[in-house]
XYZ file of C-alpha atoms in Angstrom:
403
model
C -8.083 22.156 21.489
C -7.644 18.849 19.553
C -5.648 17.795 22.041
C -7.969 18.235 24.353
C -10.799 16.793 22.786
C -8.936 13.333 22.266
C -8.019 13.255 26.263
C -11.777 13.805 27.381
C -12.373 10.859 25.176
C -10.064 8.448 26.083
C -8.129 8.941 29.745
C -6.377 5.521 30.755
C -6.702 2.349 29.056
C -4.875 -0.058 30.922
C -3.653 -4.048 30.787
C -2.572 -5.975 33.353
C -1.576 -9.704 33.008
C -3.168 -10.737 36.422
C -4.277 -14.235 35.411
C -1.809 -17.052 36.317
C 0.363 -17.938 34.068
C -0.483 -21.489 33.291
C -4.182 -19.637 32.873
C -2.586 -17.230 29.556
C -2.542 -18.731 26.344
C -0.089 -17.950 24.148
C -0.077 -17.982 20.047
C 3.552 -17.785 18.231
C 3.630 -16.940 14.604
C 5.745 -15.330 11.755
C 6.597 -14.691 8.254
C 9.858 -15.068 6.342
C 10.598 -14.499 2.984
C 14.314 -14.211 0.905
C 14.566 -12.161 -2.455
C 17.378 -12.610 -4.745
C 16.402 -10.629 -7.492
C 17.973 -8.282 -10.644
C 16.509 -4.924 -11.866
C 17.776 -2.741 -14.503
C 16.878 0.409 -16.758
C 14.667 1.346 -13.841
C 15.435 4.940 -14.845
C 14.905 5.008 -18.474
C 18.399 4.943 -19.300
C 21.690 3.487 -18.648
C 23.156 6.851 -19.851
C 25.132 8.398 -16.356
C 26.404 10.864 -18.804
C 22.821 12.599 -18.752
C 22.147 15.993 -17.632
C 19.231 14.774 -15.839
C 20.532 11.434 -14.307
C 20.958 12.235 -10.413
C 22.786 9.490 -8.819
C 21.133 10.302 -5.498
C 17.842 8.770 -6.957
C 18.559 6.913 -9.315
C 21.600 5.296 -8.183
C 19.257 1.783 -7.516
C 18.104 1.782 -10.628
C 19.958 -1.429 -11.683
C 20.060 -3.607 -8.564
C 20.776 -7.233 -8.151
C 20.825 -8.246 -4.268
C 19.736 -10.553 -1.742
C 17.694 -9.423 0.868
C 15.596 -11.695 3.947
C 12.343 -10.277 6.064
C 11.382 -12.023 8.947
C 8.378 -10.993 11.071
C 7.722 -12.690 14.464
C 4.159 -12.608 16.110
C 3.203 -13.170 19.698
C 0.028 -13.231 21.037
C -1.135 -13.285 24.540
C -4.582 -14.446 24.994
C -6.096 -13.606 28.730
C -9.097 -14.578 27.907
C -11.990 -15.293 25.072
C -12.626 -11.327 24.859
C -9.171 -10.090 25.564
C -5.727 -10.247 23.616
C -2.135 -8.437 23.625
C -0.994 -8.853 20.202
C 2.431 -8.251 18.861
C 4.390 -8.265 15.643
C 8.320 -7.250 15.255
C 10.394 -6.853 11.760
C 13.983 -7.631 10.987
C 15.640 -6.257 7.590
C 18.682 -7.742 6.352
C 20.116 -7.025 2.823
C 23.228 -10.086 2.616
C 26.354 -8.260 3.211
C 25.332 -4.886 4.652
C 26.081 -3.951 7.968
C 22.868 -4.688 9.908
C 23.590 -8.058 10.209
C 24.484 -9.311 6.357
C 28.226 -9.287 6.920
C 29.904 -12.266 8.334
C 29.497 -12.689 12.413
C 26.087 -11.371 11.394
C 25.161 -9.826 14.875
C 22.960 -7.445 13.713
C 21.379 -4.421 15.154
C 19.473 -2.347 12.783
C 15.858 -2.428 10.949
C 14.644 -4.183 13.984
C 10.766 -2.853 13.672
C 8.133 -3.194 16.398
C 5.058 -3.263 13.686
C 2.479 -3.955 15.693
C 1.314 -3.938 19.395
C -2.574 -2.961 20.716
C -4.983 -4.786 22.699
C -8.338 -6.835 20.911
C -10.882 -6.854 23.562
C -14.420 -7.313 23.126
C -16.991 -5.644 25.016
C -20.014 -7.136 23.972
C -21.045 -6.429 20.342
C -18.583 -3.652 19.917
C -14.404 -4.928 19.107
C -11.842 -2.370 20.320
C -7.992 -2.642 19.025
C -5.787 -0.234 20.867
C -2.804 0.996 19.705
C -0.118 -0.083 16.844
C -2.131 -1.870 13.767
C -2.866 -2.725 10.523
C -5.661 -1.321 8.570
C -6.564 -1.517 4.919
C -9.337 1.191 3.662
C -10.399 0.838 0.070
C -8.354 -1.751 -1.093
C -5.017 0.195 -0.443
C -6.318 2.979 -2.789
C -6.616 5.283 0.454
C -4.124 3.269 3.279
C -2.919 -0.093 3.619
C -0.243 0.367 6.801
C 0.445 0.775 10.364
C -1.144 3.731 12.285
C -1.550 4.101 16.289
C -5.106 4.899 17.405
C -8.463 2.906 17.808
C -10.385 1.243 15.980
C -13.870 0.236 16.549
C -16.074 -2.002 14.890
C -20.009 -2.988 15.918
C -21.570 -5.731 15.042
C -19.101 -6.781 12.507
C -20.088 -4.408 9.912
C -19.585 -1.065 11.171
C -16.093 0.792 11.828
C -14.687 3.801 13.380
C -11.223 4.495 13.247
C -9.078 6.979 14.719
C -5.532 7.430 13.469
C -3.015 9.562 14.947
C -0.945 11.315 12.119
C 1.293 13.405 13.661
C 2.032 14.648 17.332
C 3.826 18.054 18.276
C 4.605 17.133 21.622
C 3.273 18.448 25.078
C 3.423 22.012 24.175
C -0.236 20.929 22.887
C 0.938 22.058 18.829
C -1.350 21.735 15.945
C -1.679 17.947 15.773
C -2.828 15.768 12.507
C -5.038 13.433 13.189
C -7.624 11.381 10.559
C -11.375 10.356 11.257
C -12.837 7.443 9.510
C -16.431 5.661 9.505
C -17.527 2.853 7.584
C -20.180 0.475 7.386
C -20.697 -2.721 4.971
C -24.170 -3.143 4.109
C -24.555 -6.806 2.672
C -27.608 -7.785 -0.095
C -27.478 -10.834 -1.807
C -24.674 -11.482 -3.898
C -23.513 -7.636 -3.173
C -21.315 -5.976 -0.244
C -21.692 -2.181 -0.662
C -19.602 -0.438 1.960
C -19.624 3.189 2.305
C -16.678 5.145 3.715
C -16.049 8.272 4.618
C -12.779 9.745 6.127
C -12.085 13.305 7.467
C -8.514 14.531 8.498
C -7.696 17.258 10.381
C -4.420 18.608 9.671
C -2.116 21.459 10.521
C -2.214 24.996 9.714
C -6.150 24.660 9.553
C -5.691 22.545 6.194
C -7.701 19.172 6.020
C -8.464 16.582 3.751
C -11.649 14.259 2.924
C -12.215 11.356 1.085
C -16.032 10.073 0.455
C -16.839 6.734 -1.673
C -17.914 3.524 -1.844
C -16.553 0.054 -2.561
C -18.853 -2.994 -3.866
C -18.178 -6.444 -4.242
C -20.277 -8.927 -5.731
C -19.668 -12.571 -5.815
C -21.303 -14.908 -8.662
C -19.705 -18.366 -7.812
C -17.141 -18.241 -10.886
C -17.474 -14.841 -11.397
C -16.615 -12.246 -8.957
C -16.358 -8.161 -9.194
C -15.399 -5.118 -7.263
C -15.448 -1.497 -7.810
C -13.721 1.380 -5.732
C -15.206 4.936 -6.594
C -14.068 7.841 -4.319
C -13.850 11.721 -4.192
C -11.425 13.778 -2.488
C -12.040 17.496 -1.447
C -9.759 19.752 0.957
C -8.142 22.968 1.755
C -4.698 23.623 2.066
C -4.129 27.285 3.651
C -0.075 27.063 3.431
C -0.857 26.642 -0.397
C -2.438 29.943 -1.006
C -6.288 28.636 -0.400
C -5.801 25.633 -2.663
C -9.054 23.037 -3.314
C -8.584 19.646 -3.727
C -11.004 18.113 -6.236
C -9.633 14.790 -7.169
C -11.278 11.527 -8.313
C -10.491 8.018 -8.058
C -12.642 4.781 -10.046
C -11.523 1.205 -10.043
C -12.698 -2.149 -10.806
C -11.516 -5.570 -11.587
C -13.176 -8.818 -11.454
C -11.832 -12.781 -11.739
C -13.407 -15.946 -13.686
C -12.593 -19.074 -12.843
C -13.031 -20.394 -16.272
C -12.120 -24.096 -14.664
C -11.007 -25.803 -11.456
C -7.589 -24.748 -13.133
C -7.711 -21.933 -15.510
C -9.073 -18.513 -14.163
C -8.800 -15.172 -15.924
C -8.609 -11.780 -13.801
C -8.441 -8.267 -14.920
C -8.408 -4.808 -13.493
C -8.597 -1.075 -14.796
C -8.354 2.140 -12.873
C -8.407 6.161 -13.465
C -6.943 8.396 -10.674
C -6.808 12.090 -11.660
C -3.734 14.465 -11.767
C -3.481 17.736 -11.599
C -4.627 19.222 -14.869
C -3.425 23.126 -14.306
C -1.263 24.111 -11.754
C -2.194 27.605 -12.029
C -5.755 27.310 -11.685
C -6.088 27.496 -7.792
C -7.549 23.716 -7.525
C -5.444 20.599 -7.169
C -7.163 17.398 -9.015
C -4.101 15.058 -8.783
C -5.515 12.384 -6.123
C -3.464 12.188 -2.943
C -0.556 13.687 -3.475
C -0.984 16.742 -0.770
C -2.050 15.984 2.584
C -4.029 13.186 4.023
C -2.723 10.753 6.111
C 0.151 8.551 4.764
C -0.030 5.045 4.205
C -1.624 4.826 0.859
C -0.704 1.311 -0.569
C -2.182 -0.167 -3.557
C 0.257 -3.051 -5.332
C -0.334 -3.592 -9.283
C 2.302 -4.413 -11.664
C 5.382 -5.714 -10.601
C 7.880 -3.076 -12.297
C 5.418 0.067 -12.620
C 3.070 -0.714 -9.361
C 5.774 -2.049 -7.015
C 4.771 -5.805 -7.498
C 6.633 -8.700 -5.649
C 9.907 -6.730 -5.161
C 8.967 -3.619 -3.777
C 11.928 -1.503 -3.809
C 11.537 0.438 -6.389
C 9.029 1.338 -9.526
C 10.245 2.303 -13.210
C 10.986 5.826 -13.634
C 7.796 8.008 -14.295
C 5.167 5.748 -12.598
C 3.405 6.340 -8.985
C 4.682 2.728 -7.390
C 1.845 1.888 -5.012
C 1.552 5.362 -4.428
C -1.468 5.688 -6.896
C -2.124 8.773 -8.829
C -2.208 10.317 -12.008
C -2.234 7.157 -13.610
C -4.848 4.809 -16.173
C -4.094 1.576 -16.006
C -5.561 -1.210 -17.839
C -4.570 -5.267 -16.792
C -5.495 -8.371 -17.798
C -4.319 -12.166 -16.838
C -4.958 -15.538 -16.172
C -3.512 -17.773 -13.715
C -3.107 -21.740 -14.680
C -2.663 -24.252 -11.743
C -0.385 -26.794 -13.788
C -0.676 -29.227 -10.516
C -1.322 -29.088 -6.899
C 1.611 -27.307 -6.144
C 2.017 -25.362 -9.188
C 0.858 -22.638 -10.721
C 1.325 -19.919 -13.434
C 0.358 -16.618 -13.495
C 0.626 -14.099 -16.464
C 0.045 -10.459 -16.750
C -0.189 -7.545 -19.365
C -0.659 -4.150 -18.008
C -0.758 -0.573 -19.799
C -0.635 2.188 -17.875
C -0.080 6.160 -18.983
C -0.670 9.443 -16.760
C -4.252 10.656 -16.738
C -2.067 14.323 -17.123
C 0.928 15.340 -18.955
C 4.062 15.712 -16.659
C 6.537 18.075 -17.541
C 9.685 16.822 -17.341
C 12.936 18.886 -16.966
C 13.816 20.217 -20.052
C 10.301 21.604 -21.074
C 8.755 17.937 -22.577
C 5.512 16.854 -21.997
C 5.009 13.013 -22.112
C 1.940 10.716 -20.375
C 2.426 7.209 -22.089
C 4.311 4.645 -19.401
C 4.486 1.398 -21.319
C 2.970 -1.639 -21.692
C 4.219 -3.984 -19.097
C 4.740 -8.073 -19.208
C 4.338 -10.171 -16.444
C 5.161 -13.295 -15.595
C 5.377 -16.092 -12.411
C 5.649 -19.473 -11.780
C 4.871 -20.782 -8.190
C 5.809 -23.904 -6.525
C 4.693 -25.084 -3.323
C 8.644 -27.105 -2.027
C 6.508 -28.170 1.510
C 3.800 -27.277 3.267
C 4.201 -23.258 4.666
C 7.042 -23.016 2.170
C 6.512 -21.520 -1.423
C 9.167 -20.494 -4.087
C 8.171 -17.949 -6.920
C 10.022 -17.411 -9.847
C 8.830 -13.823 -11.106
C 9.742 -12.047 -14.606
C 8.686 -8.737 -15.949
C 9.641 -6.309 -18.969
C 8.544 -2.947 -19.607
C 8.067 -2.115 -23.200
C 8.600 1.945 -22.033
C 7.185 5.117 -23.424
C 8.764 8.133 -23.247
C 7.116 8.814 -19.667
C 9.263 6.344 -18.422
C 12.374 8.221 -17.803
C 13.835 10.724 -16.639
C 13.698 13.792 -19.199
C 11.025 12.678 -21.012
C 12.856 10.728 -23.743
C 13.031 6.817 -22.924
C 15.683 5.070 -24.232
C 16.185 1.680 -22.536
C 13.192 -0.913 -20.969
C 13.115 -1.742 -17.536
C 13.487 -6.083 -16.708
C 13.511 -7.721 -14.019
C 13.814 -11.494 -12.558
């Protein structure tokens, strides 16, 4: 029936390049960035002797490598309403076989990460197909998705993002409903959001909130407040009752000095026995949540991997409190320093019966240097002074580092 539904309301969209060529404009851009960078104690411990150290997972915990991302974007613009836009990925870690070794000639991690049509037709804007799309920050997704997305008069979206397909044999499909609109007062942006997704086995997810923004010249502040409800059928009738509240805010103190800070609560799972499921997230939904904090707890600059015990950018069961400043020493450089603690809003049980929520209290630090125009270097350090939640059996003997 989904199925269905989804082919009565869209049947063909179709693009044809039928202007002249000399009549097609055509925009070239890109990204590029190399990483040489060293991690260690990512796990908690050094100690391969310990009954709980898998090597399967934890076998990156002390990385130092060289890796380069380089994304190319074409555009074709037909005319002022219409555009095929285009964005490809290449991967290379230095000395790996997609292309690191010598001769290069690589073949793998070649990504097509974008490609849908932006057409306007009159005051609504249509993108069709592979894109980007950020909803609430990255607390709920901040990824790719194929589907549509509409938004009227500049202020009012409606998404629709294809989860997952089960082929022509017209399966139970996933699929994930979104509408939003930004209502703007003053100084304030208050932008409700609501998101619905229809999953298989007759389970679904929802997520209803708001985010604000308000903007004071030097000062400016934004929350993110959402609730997520659900039922999950496969899991014996489970509810989902989870909560998520954020905000943060920046001062410019100066024209160079400007302090920022952040806090957050995202609930976990309180009772596992209870027949309700609080942890934010974690079971069903569509994929793509993304939300970057600390560099070696919330993924950061280098996002390979996160300390042992914390979410990554995968947000949930977590408190997290931050505060910084940035200093811009000249024109081209700049400072920027960081103190995060984090813990688990709910015990986890590790392995061998412990019960630990305290992560650490994290030091960051970068320095960032513009070399020429379009081309910045950052020099990035961080240490995690780790709790016993930051490991792998509940008993934290080394700190995670990294440069």
């Amino acid at each position: 029936m989904k199925k269905m539904l989804v082919a009565a309301l869209v049947a063909i969209v179709g693009l044809a390049f039928t202007a002249p060529a000399f009549a097609i404009e055509h925009e070239f851009g890109g990204y590029w960035r190399t990483r040489m960078f060293t991690q260690g104690n990512f796990n908690g411990t050094s100690d391969k002797s310990d009954a709980n150290y898998n090597p399967k997972v934890n076998s990156r915990s002390n990385v130092s490598l060289i890796d380069t991302r380089t994304r190319l974007f074409y555009t074709a613009v037909l005319n002022d309403n219409l555009k095929f836009v285009n964005k490809f990925e290449f991967n290379t870690i230095w000395g790996d076989d997609n292309g690191g070794k010598i001769s290069a000639d690589g073949t793998g991690h070649i990504r097509v990460k974008n490609s849908y049509v932006d057409a306007n037709l009159g005051m609504v804007n249509a993108k069709i197909g592979q894109q980007g799309l950020v909803l609430a920050r990255g607390f709920i997704f901040d990824d790719d998705y194929s589907g549509i997305n509409l938004t009227v008069a500049d202020n009012t979206s409606l998404v629709y993002m294809k989860i997952d397909e089960q082929g022509q044999n017209m399966g139970d499909d996933a699929q994930a409903y979104v509408i939003a609109h930004a209502f703007k007062a003053g100084d304030f942006t208050i932008t409700p959001l609501a998101l619905y997704a229809d999953l298989a086995d007759s389970n679904y997810t929802y997520m209803i909130g708001t985010d604000v923004d308000a903007n004071f010249g030097a000062l400016s502040l934004w929350g993110s407040f959402y609730y997520q409800g659900g039922v999950y059928n496969d899991l014996a009738d489970i509810d989902h009752k989870a909560y998520l509240l954020a905000a943060g805010g920046n001062f410019a103190v100066s024209d160079t000095v400007g302090i920022h800070g952040q806090a957050f609560y995202i609930s976990g799972d309180d009772d596992t026995n209870d027949g309700d499921y609080e942890a934010w997230y974690n079971i069903g939904g569509p994929e793509g949540q993304s939300y970057y904090w600390s560099e070696i707890m919330g993924y950061g600059i280098f996002d390979n991997q996160a300390s042992a015990g914390a979410p990554g950018d995968k947000v949930s069961n977590i408190i997290a409190f931050n505060l910084g400043s940035t200093v811009n020493l000249s024109e081209k450089l700049s400072v920027t320093g960081d103190v995060w603690y984090a813990m688990r809003a709910e015990d986890v049980v590790y392995p061998n019966n412990r019960q630990e929520d305290k992560l650490g209290t994290e030091l960051d630090l970068k320095v960032t240097y513009q070399l020429i125009d379009n081309l910045t270097l950052d020099v990035v350090g961080a240490y995690l002074f780790a709790d016993d939640a930051t490991s792998l059996n509940g008993d934290n003997d080394k700190d995670p580092y990294e440069f």
